[in-house]
Short mmCIF file of C-alpha atoms in Angstrom, two decimals:
data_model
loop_
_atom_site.label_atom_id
_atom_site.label_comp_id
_atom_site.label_asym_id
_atom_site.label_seq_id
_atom_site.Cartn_x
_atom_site.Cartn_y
_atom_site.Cartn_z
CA UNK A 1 21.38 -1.09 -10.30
CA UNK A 2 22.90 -4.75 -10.10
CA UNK A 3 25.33 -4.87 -13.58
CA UNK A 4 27.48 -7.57 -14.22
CA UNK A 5 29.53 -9.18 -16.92
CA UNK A 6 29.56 -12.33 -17.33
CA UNK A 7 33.02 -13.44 -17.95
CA UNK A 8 35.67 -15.33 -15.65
CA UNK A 9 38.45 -14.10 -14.29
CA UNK A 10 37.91 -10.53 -13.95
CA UNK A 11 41.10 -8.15 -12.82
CA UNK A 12 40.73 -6.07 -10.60
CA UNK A 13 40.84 -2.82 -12.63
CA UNK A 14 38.36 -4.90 -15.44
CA UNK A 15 36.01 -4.87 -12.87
CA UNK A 16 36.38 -0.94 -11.45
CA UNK A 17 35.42 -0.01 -15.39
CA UNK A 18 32.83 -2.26 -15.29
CA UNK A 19 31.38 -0.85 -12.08
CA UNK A 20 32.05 3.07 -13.42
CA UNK A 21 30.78 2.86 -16.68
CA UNK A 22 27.76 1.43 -15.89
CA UNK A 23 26.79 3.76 -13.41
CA UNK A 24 26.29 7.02 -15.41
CA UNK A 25 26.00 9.63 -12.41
CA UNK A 26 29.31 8.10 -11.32
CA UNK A 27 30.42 8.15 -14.57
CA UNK A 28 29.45 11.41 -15.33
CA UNK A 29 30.93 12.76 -11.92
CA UNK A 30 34.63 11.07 -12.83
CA UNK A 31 34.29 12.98 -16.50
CA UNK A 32 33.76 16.16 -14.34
CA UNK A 33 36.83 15.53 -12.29
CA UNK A 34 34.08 15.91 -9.06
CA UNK A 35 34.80 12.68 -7.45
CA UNK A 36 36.51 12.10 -4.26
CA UNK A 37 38.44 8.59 -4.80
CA UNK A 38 38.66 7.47 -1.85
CA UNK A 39 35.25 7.64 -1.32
CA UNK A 40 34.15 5.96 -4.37
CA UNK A 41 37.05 3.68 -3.56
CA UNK A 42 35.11 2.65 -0.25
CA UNK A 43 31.29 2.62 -2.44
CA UNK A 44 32.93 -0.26 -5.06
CA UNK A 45 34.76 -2.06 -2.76
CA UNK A 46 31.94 -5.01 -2.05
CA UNK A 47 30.84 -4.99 -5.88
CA UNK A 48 34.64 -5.47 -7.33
CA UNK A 49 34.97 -8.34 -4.74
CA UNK A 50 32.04 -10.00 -6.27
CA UNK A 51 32.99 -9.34 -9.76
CA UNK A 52 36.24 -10.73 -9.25
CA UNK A 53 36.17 -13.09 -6.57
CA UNK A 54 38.46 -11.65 -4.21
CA UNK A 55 39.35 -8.70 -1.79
CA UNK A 56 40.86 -5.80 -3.28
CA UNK A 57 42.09 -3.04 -0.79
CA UNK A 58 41.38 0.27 -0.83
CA UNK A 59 44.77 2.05 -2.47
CA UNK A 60 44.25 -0.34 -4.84
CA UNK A 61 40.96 0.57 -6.10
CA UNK A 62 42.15 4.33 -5.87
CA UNK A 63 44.91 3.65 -8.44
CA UNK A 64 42.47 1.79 -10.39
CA UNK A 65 39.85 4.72 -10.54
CA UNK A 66 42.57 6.93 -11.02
CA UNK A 67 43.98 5.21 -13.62
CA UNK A 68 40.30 4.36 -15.31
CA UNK A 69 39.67 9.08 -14.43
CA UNK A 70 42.75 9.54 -16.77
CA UNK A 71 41.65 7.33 -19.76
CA UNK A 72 37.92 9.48 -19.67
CA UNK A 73 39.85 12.46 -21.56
CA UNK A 74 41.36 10.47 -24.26
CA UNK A 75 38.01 8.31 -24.70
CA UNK A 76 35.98 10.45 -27.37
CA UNK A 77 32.23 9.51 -27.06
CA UNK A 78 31.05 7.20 -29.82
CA UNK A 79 29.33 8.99 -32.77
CA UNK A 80 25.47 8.38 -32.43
CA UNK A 81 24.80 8.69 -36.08
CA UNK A 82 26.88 5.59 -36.81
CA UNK A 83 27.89 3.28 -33.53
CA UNK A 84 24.38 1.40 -34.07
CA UNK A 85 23.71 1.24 -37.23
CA UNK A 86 23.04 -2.65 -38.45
CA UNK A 87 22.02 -3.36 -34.62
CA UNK A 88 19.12 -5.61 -33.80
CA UNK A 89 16.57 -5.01 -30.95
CA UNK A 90 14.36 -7.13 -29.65
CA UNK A 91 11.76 -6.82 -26.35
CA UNK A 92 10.23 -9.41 -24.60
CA UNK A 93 8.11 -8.39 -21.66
CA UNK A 94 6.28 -10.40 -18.94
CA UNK A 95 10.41 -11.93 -17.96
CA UNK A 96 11.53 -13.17 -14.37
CA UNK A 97 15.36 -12.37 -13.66
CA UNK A 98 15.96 -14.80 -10.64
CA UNK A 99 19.39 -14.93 -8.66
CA UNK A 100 20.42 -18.30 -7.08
CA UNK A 101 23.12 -17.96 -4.88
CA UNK A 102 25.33 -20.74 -5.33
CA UNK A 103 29.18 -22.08 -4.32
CA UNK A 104 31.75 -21.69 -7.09
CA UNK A 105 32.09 -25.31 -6.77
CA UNK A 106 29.11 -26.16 -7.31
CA UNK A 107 28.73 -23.90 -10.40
CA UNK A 108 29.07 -26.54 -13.12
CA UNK A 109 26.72 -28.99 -11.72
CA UNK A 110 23.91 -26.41 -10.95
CA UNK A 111 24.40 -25.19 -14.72
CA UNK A 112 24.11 -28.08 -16.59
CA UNK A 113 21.09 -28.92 -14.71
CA UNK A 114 19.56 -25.34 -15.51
CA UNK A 115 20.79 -26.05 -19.32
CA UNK A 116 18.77 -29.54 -19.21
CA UNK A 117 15.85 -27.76 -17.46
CA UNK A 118 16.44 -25.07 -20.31
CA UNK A 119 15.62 -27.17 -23.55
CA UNK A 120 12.43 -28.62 -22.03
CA UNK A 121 11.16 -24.78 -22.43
CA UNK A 122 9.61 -22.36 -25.16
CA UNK A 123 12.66 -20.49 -25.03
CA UNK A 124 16.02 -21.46 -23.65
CA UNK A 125 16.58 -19.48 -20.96
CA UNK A 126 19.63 -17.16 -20.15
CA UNK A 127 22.20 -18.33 -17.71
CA UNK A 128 24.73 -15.93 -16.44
CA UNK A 129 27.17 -17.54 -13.67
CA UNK A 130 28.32 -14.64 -11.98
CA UNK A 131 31.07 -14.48 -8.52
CA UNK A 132 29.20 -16.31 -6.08
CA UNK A 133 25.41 -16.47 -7.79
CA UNK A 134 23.74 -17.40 -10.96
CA UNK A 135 21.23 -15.02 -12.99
CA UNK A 136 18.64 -16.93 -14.98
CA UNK A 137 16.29 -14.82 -17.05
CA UNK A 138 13.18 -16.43 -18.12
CA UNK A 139 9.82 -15.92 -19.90
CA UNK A 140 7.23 -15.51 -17.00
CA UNK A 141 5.49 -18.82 -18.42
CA UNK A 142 8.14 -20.84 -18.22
CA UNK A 143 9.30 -20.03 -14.70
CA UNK A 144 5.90 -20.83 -13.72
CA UNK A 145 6.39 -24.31 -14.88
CA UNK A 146 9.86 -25.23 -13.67
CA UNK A 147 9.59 -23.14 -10.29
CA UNK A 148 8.86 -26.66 -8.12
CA UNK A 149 12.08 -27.92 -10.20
CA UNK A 150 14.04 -25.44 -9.06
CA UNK A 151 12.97 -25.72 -5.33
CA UNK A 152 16.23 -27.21 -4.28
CA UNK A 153 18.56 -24.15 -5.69
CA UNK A 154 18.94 -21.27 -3.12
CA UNK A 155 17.01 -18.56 -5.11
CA UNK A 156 17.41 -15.56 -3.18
CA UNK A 157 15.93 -13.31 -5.71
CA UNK A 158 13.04 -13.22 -8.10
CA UNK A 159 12.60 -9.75 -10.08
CA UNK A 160 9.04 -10.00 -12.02
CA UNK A 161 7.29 -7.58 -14.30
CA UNK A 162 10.29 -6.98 -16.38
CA UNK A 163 11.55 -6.77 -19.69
CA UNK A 164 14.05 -7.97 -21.42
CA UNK A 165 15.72 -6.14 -24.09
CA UNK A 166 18.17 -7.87 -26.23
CA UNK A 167 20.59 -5.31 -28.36
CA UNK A 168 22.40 -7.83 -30.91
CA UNK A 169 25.81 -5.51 -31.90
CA UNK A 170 27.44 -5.36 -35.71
CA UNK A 171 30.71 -5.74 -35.58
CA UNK A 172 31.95 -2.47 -35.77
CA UNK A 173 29.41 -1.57 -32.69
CA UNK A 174 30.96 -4.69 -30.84
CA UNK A 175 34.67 -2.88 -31.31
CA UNK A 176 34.01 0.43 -29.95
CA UNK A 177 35.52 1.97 -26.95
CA UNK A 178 32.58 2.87 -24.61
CA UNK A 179 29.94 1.74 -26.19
CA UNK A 180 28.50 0.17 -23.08
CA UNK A 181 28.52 3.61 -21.02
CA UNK A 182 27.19 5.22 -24.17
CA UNK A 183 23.98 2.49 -24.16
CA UNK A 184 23.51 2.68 -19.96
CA UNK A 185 24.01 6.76 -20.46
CA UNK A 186 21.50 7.60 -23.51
CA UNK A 187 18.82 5.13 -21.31
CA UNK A 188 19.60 7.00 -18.00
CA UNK A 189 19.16 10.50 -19.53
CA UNK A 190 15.49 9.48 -20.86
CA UNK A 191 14.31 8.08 -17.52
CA UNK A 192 15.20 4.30 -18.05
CA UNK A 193 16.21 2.70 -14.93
CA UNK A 194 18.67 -0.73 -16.14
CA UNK A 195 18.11 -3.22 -13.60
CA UNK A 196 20.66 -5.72 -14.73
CA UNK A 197 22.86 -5.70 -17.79
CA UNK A 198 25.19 -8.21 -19.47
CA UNK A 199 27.40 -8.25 -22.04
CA UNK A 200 28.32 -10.93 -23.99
CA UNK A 201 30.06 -11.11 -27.50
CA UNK A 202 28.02 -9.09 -29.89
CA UNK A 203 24.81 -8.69 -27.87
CA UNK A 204 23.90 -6.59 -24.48
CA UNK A 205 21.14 -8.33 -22.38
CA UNK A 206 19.79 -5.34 -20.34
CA UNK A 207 16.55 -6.04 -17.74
CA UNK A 208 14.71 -3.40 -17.44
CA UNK A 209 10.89 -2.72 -15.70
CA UNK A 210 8.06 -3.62 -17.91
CA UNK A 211 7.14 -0.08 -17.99
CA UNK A 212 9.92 1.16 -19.06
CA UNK A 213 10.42 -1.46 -22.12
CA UNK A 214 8.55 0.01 -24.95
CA UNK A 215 10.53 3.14 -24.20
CA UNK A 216 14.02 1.74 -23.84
CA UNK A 217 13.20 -0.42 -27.37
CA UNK A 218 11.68 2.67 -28.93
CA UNK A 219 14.97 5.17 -27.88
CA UNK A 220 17.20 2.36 -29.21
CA UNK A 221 15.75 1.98 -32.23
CA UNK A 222 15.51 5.54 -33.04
CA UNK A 223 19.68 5.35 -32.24
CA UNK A 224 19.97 2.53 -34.59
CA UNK A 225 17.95 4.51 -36.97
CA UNK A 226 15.66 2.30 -38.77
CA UNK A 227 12.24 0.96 -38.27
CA UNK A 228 12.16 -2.54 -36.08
CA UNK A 229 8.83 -1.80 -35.08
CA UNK A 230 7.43 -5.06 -36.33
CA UNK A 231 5.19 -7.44 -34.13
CA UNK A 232 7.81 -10.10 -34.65
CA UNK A 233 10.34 -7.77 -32.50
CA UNK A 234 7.91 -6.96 -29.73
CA UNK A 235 7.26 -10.07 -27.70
CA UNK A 236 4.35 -10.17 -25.16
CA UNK A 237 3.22 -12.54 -22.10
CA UNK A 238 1.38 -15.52 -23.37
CA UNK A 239 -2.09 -15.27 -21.72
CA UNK A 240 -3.01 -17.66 -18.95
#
């Protein structure tokens, strides 16, 4: 499962929580007190350099697990009944999540063309600059019309037949400890497999296969407790 936040400079411990949360049988594993961290030290070791940019060695990321291990028992799991109420869900399916790989310097440039590519489309696209790559997410229709455009960027990824599922947070939702572990964990435990996930402020982007949408949308909204089941929520591929 590729997971990342979008956000600049990540810490090095910012970006072992990201990594553990988001991975519930590791996750799981650290609330059993199973794990061996030195191991899992070695396993996260390529992934925090991306997140943050740099090297981290391996004591450090054992005193960051550790240290991420300890918080787990004062972290009470957020109450189900309540932690999405006043959420929004949408799902679009027929998406392309494309990764172009791309040097930090060059990362302003190659987004503002994206962004001026972007409002020529039916639906402005999401851009996620990440460590060393960019993650556009797209409406299969309009990736077929810009894909010439975008000949020049280094794509060296293109994930179709997904769905995207956007979770748009209240407030309250927004401000809870764990709530992103508590999403990726309900998913995992009803067969949903999260191929990418991204936070931003007050909504969760999560890309997930196309078969798996209308379940991910229809366990969510049962969490969020009320009926979103209207055609305006559920977004299909345009035909042709």
């Amino acid at each position: 499962i590729a997971m990342a936040e979008p956000r600049n400079g990540v810490t090095v411990p910012e970006a072992v929580r990201q990594i553990l949360t988001r991975s519930y049988p590791i996750y799981h594993s650290l609330k059993m007190k199973i794990v061996n961290f030195h191991s899992l030290a070695e396993l996260t070791q390529a992934k925090v350099k991306e997140l943050t940019g740099k090297e981290a060695s391996i004591n450090a990321l054992v005193v960051a697990i550790k240290r991420f291990s300890d918080t787990l028992a004062e972290t009470k799991t957020p109450d189900p009944s309540g932690v999405l109420k006043d959420a929004r869900i949408s799902l679009s399916s027929g998406t392309v999540d494309l990764t172009i790989q791309v040097p930090r310097a060059q990362f302003p440039s190659v987004v503002k063309e994206l962004s001026q590519v972007g409002e020529e489309l039916s639906d402005f696209p999401h851009i996620f600059p990440l460590s060393n790559s960019i993650k556009v997410i797209l409406p299969r229709e309009d990736y077929d019309v810009i894909r010439e455009r975008l000949a020049h960027l280094k794509v060296v990824r293109t994930q179709g037949n997904v769905a995207k599922l956007t979770l748009s947070l209240s407030p309250n939702a927004e401000m809870t400890p764990g709530i992103a572990s508590y999403i990726t964990e309900l998913l995992y435990r009803n067969g949903v497999n999260i191929l990418d996930a991204f936070l931003g402020y007050g909504d969760i982007i999560m890309v997930v296969d196309d078969r798996d949408g209308p379940l991910a949308y229809d366990i969510l909204r049962k969490e969020i407790g009320s009926d979103q089941s209207s055609p305006t929520d559920l977004t299909a591929p345009k035909s042709g």
